[in-house]
mmCIF file of C-alpha atoms in Angstrom:
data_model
loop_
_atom_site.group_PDB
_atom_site.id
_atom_site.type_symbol
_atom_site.label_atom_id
_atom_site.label_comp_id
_atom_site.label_asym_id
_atom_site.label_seq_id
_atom_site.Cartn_x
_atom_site.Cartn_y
_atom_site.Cartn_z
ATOM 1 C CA UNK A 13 -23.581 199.053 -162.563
ATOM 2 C CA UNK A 14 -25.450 202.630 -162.277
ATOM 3 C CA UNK A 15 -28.587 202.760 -164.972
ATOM 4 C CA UNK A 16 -26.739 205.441 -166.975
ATOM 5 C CA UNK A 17 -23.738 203.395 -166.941
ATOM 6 C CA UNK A 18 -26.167 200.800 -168.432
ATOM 7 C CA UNK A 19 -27.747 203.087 -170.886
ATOM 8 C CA UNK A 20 -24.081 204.346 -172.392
ATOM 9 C CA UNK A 21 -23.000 200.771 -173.038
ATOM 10 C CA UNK A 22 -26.161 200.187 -174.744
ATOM 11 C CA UNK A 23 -26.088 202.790 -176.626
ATOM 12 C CA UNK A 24 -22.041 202.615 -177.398
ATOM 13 C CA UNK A 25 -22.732 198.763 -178.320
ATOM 14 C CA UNK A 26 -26.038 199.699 -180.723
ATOM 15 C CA UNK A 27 -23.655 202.261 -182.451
ATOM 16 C CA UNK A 28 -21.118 199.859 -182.883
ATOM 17 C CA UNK A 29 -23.599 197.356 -184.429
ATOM 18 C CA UNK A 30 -24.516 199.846 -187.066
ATOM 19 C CA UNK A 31 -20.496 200.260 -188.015
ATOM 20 C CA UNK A 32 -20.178 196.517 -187.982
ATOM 21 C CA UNK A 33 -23.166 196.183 -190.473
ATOM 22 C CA UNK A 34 -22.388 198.948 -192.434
ATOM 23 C CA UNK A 35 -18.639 197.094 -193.066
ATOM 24 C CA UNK A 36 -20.023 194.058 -193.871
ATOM 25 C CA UNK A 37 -22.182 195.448 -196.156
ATOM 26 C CA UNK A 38 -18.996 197.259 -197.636
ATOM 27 C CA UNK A 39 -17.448 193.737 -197.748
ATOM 28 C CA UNK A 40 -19.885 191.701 -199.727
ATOM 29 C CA UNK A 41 -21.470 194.396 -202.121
ATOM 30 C CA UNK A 42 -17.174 195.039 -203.534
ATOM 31 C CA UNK A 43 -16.522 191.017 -202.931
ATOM 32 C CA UNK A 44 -19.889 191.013 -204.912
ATOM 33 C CA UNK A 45 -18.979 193.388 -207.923
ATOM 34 C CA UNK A 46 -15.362 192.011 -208.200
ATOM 35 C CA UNK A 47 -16.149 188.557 -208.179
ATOM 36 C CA UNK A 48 -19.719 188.573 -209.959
ATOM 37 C CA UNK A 49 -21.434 186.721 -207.950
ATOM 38 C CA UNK A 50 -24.918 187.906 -207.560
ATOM 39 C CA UNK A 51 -26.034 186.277 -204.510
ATOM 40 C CA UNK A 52 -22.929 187.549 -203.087
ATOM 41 C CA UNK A 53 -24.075 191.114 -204.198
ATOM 42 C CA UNK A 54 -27.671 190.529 -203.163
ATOM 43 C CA UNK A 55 -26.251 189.483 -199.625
ATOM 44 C CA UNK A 56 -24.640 192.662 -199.236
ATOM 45 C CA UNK A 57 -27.614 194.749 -199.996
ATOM 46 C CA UNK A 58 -29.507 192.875 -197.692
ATOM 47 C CA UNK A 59 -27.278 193.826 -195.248
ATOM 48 C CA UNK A 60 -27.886 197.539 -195.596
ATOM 49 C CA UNK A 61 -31.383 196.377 -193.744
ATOM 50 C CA UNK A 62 -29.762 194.898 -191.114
ATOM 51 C CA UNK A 63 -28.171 198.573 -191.051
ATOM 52 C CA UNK A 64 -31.827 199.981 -190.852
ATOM 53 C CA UNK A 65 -32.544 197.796 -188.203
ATOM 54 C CA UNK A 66 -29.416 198.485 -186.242
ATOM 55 C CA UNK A 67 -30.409 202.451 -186.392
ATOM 56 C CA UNK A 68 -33.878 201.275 -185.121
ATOM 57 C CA UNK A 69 -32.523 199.541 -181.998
ATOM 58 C CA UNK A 70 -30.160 202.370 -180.965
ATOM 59 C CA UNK A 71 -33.224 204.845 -181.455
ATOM 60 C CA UNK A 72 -35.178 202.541 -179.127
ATOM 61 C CA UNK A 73 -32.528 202.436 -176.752
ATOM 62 C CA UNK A 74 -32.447 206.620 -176.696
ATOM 63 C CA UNK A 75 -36.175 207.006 -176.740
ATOM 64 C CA UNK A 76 -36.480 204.068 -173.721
ATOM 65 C CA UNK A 77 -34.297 206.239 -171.361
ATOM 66 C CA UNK A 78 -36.237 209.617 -172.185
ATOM 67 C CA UNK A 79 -38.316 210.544 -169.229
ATOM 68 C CA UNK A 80 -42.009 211.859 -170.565
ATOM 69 C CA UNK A 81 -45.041 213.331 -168.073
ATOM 70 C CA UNK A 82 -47.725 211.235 -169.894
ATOM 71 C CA UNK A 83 -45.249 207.869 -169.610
ATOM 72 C CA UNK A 84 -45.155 207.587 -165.524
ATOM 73 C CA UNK A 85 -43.701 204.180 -165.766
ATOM 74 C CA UNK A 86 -41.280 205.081 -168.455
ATOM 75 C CA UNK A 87 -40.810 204.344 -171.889
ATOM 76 C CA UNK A 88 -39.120 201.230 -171.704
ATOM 77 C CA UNK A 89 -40.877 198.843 -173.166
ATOM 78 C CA UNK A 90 -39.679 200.515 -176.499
ATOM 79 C CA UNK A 91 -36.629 198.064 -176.337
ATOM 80 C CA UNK A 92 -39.430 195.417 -177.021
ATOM 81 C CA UNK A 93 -40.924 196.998 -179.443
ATOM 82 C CA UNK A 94 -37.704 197.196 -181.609
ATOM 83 C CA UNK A 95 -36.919 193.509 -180.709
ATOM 84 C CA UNK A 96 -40.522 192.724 -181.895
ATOM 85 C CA UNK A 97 -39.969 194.561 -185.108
ATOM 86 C CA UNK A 98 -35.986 192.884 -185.662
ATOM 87 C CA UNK A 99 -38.111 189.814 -185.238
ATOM 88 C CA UNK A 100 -40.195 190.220 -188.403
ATOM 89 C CA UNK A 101 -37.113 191.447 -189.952
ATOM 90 C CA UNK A 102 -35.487 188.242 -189.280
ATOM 91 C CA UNK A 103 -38.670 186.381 -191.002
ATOM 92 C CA UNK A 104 -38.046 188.358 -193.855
ATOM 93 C CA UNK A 105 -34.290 187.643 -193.917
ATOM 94 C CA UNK A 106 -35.199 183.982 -193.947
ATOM 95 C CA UNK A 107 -37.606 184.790 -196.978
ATOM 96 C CA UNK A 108 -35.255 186.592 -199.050
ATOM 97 C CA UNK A 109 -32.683 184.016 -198.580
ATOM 98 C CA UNK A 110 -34.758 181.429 -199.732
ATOM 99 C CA UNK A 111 -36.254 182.591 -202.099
ATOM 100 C CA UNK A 112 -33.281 183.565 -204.113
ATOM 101 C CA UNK A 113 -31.668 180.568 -204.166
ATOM 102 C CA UNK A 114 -35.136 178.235 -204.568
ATOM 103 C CA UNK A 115 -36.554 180.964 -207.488
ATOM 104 C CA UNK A 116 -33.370 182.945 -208.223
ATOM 105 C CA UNK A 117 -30.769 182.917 -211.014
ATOM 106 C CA UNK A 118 -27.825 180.297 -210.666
ATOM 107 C CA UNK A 119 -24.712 182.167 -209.604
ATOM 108 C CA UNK A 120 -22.132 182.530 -212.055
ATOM 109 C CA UNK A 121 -18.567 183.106 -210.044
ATOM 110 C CA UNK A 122 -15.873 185.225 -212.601
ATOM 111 C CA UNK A 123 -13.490 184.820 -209.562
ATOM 112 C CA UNK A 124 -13.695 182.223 -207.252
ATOM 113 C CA UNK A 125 -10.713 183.518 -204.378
ATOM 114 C CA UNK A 126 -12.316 186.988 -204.093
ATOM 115 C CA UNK A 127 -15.849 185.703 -203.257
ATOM 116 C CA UNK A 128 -13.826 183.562 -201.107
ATOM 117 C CA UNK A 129 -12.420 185.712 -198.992
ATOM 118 C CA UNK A 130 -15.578 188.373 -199.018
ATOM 119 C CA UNK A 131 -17.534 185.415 -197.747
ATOM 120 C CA UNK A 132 -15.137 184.003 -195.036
ATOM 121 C CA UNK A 133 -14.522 187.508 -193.748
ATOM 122 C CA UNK A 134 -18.565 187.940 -193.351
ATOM 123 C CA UNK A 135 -18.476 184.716 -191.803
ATOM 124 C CA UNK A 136 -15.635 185.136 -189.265
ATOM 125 C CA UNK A 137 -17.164 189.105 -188.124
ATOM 126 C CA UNK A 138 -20.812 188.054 -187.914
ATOM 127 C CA UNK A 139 -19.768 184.977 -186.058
ATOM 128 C CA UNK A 140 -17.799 186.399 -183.089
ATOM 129 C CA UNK A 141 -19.562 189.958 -183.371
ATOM 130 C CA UNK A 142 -23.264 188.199 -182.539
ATOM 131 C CA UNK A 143 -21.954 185.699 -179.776
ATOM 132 C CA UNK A 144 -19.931 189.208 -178.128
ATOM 133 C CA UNK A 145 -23.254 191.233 -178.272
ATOM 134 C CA UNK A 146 -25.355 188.510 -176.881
ATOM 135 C CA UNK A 147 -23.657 187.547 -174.364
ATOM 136 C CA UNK A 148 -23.603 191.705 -173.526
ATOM 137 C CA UNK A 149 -27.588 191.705 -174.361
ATOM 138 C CA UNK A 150 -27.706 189.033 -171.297
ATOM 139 C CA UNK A 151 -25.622 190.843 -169.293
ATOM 140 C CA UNK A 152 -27.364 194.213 -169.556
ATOM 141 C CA UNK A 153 -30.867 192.416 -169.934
ATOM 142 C CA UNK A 154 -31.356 194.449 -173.133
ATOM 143 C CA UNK A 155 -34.300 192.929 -175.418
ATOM 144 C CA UNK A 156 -33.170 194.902 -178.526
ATOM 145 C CA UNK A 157 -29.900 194.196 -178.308
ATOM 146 C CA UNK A 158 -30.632 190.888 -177.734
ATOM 147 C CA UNK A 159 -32.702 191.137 -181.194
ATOM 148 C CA UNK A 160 -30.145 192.685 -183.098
ATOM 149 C CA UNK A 161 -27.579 189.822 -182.005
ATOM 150 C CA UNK A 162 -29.800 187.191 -183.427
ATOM 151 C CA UNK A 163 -30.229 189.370 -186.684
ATOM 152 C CA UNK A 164 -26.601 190.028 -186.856
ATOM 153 C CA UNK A 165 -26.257 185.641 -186.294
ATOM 154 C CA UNK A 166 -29.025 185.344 -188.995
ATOM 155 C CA UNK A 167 -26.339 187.057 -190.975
ATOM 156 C CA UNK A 168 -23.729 184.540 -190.509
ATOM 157 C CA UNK A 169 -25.886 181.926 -191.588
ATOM 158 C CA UNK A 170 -26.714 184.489 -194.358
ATOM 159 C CA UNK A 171 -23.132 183.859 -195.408
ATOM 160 C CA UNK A 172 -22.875 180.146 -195.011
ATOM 161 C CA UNK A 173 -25.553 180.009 -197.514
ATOM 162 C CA UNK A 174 -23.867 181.870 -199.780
ATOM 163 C CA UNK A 175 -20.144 180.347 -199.007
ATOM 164 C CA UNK A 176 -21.862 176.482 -199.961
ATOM 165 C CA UNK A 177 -23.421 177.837 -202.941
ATOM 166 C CA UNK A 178 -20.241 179.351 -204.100
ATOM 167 C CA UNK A 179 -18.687 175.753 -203.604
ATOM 168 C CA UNK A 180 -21.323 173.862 -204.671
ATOM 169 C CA UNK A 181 -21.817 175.941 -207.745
ATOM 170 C CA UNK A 182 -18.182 175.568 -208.509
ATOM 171 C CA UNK A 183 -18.126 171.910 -208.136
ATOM 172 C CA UNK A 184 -21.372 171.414 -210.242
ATOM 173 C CA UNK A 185 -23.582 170.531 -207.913
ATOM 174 C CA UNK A 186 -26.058 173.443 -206.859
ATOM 175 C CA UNK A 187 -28.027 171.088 -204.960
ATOM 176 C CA UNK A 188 -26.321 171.403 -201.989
ATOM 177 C CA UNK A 189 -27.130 174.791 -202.142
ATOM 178 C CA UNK A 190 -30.349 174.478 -202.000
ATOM 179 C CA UNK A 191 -30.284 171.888 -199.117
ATOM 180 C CA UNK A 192 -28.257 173.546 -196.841
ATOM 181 C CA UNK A 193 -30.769 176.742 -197.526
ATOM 182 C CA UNK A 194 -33.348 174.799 -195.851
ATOM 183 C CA UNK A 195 -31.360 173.790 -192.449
ATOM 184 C CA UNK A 196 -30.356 177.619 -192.363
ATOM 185 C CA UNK A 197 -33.927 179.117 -192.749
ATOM 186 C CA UNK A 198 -34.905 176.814 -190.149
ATOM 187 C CA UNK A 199 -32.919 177.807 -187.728
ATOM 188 C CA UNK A 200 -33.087 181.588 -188.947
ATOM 189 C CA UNK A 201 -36.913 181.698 -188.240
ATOM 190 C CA UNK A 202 -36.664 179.551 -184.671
ATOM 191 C CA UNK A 203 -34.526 182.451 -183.509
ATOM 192 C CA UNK A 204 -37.165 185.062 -184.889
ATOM 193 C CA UNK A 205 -40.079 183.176 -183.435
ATOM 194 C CA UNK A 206 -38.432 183.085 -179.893
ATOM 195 C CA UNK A 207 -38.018 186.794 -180.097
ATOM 196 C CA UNK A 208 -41.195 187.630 -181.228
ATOM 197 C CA UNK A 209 -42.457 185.376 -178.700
ATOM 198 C CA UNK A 210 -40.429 187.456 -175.258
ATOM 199 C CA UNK A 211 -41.392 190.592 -176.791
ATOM 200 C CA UNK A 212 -45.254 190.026 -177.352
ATOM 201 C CA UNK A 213 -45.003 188.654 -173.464
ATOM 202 C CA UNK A 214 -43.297 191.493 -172.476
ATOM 203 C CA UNK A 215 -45.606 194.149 -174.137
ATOM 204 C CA UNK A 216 -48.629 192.243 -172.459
ATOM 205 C CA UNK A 217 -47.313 192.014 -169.371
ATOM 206 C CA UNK A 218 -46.650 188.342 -168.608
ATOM 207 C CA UNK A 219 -44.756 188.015 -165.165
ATOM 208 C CA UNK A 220 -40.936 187.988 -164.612
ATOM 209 C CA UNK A 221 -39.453 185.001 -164.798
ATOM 210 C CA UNK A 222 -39.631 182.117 -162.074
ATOM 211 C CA UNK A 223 -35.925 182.866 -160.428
ATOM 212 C CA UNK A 224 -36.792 186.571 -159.915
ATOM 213 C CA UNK A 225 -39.953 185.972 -158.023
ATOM 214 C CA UNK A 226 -37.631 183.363 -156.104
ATOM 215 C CA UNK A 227 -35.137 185.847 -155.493
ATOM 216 C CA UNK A 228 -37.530 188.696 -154.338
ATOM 217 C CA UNK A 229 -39.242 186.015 -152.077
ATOM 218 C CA UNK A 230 -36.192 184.982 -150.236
ATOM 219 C CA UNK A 231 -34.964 188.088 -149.584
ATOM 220 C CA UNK A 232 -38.203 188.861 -147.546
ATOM 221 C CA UNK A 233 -38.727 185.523 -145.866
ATOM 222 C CA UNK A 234 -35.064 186.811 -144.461
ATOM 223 C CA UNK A 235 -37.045 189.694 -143.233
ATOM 224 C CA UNK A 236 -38.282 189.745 -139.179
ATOM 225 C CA UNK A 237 -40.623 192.532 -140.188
ATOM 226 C CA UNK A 238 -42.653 190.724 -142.356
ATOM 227 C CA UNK A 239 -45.829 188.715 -140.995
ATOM 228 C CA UNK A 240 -47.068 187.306 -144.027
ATOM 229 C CA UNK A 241 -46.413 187.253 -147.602
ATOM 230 C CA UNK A 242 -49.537 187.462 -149.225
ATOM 231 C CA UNK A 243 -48.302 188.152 -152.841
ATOM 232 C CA UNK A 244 -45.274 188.800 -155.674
ATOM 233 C CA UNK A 245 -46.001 189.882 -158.946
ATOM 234 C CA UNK A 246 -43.561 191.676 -161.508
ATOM 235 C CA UNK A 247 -43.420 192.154 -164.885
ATOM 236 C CA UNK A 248 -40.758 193.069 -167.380
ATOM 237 C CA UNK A 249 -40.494 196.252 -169.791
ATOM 238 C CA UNK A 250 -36.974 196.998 -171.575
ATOM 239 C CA UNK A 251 -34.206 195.947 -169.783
ATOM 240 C CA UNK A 252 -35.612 196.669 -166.098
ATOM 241 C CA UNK A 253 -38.114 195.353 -163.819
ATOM 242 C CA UNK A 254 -41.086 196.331 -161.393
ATOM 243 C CA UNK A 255 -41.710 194.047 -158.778
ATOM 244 C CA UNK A 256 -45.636 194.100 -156.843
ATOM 245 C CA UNK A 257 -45.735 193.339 -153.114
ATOM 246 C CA UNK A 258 -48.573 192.443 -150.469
ATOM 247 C CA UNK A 259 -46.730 192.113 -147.222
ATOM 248 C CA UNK A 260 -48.266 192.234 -143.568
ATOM 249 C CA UNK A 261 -45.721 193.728 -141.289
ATOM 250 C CA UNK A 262 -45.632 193.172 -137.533
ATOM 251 C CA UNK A 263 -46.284 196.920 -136.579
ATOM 252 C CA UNK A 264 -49.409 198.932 -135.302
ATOM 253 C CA UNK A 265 -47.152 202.290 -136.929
ATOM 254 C CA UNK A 266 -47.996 203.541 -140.315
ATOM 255 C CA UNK A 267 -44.774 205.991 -140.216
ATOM 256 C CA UNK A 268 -43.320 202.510 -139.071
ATOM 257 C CA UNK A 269 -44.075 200.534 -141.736
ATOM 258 C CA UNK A 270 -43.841 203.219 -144.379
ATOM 259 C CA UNK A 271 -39.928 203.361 -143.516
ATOM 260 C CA UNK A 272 -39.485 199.882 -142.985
ATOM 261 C CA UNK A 273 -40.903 199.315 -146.554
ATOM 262 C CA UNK A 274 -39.013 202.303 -148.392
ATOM 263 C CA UNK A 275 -35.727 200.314 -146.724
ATOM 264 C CA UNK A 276 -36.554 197.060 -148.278
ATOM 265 C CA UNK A 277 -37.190 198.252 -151.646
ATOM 266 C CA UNK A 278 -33.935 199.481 -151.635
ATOM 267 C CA UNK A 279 -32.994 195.588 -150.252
ATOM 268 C CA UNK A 280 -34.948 194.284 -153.288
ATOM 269 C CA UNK A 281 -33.103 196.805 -155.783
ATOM 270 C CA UNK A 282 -29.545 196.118 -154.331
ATOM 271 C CA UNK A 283 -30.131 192.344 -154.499
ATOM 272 C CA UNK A 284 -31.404 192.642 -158.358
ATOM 273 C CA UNK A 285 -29.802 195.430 -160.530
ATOM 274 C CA UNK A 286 -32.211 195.344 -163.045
ATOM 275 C CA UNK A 287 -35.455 196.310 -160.675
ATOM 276 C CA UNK A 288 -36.497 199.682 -161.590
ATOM 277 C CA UNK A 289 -39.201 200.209 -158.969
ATOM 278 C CA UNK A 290 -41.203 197.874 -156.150
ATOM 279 C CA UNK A 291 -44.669 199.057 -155.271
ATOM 280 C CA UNK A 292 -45.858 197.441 -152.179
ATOM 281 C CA UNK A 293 -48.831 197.150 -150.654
ATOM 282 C CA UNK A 294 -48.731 196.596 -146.711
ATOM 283 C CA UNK A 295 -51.060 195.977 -144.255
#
């Protein structure tokens, strides 16, 4: 896969994450109204930040493809910075949801079947819509859509929240609400911590990971050019790559070795899609 054929499926799957959000916020603010249930309502303007933050990722995306004089490298690591901001969105998400049902009013359901079905439809599209766009984040090695998957997730457990209290509520016991509110933020922050976490590394340029180095390094101990390996380095930013070498090559010819090293680059890039550049050093 090309880079721009990268770039449009980013950018058609960030637009389509902003139409998904904006439905289920559509879903649960109506399911909300009709039914009058309040955390159902709540959930559904909650869901118009998820919204904001799905505009934010497919502005990153744009902005990390734009080429700019004073930004040599690119401006890729912008796709981190999104996925570092949907992080502290996600925090917050956790926050709000607990602390309307720990410190908010009890919900009061006029109509149990229409919450119902509000709920289980929220629960059904945020379900299959964050495992299809994660397993696409991996895929195109996208941080930010890799953030917005785990946002959209943090959304389904949104719902579950909401689809116990319902039940509980009903049943007269609004305990349960409030226990399975705990096991959800839980998991709701884990998933914003390891976020945060890849996108602070990535901004301050902690290496690749371990099977990338392996895969550059075999490549050039395949290589009858190469005398000695002295070093790989790489580092992420976005969704690509730039991999450091310091080779020794067995040849007294700069114009030599300049060729040989532009032709192994390409090698490198071949073997891994998402390298966007290898600088090498060569003695």
């Amino acid at each position: 896969m090309t880079r721009e054929q990268i770039y449009k499926e980013k950018k058609q799957i960030a637009i389509f994450s902003i139409i998904v959000n904006l439905t289920l916020s559509l879903i649960k603010i109506i399911g909300g109204k009709l039914s009058g249930s309040a955390a159902l309502t709540a959930d559904g303007i909650h869901s118009l930040s998820d919204l904001a933050a799905s505009f934010s990722v497919l502005t990153g995306i744009v902005i990390a493809n734009k080429k700019a004089k004073d930004f040599p490298m690119g401006l890729y690591k912008v796709e981190n910075l999104v996925a570092l901001i949907s992080a502290f969105a996600i925090f917050f998400a956790g926050y709000e949801i607990a602390k309307d049902v720990f410190f908010g009013e009890p919900m009061k359901i006029h109509n149990l079947p229409i919450a119902l079905i509000a709920i289980v439809l929220t629960v059904i599209i945020t379900y299959f819509y964050s495992r299809w766009e994660k397993k696409k984040a991996i895929e195109l090695n996208s941080p930010s859509l890799l953030a917005d998957a785990e946002h959209v997730k943090s959304d389904f457990f949104t719902a579950l929240v909401v689809l116990v209290g319902v039940i509980g509520q009903y049943m007269g016991y609004p305990i349960i609400e409030k226990i399975a509110v705990a096991i959800v933020v839980y998991f709701i922050f884990h998933s914003g911590w390891e976020i945060l976490v890849d996108a602070i590394k990535v901004l301050l340029d902690a290496s690749v990971e371990k099977e990338t180095i392996d895969k550059v390094r075999e490549i050039l101990d395949k290589e009858d050019m190469i005398e000695k390996i002295n070093d790989i380095k790489g580092r992420n930013a976005g969704s690509f790559k730039f991999i450091y070498l310091d080779i020794d090559v067995k040849t007294d010819s700069i114009k030599e070795a300049h060729a040989y090293v532009h032709k192994l680059e390409d090698k490198i890039k071949e073997a891994i899609p998402e390298v966007e550049k290898v600088i090498t050093h060569y003695e």
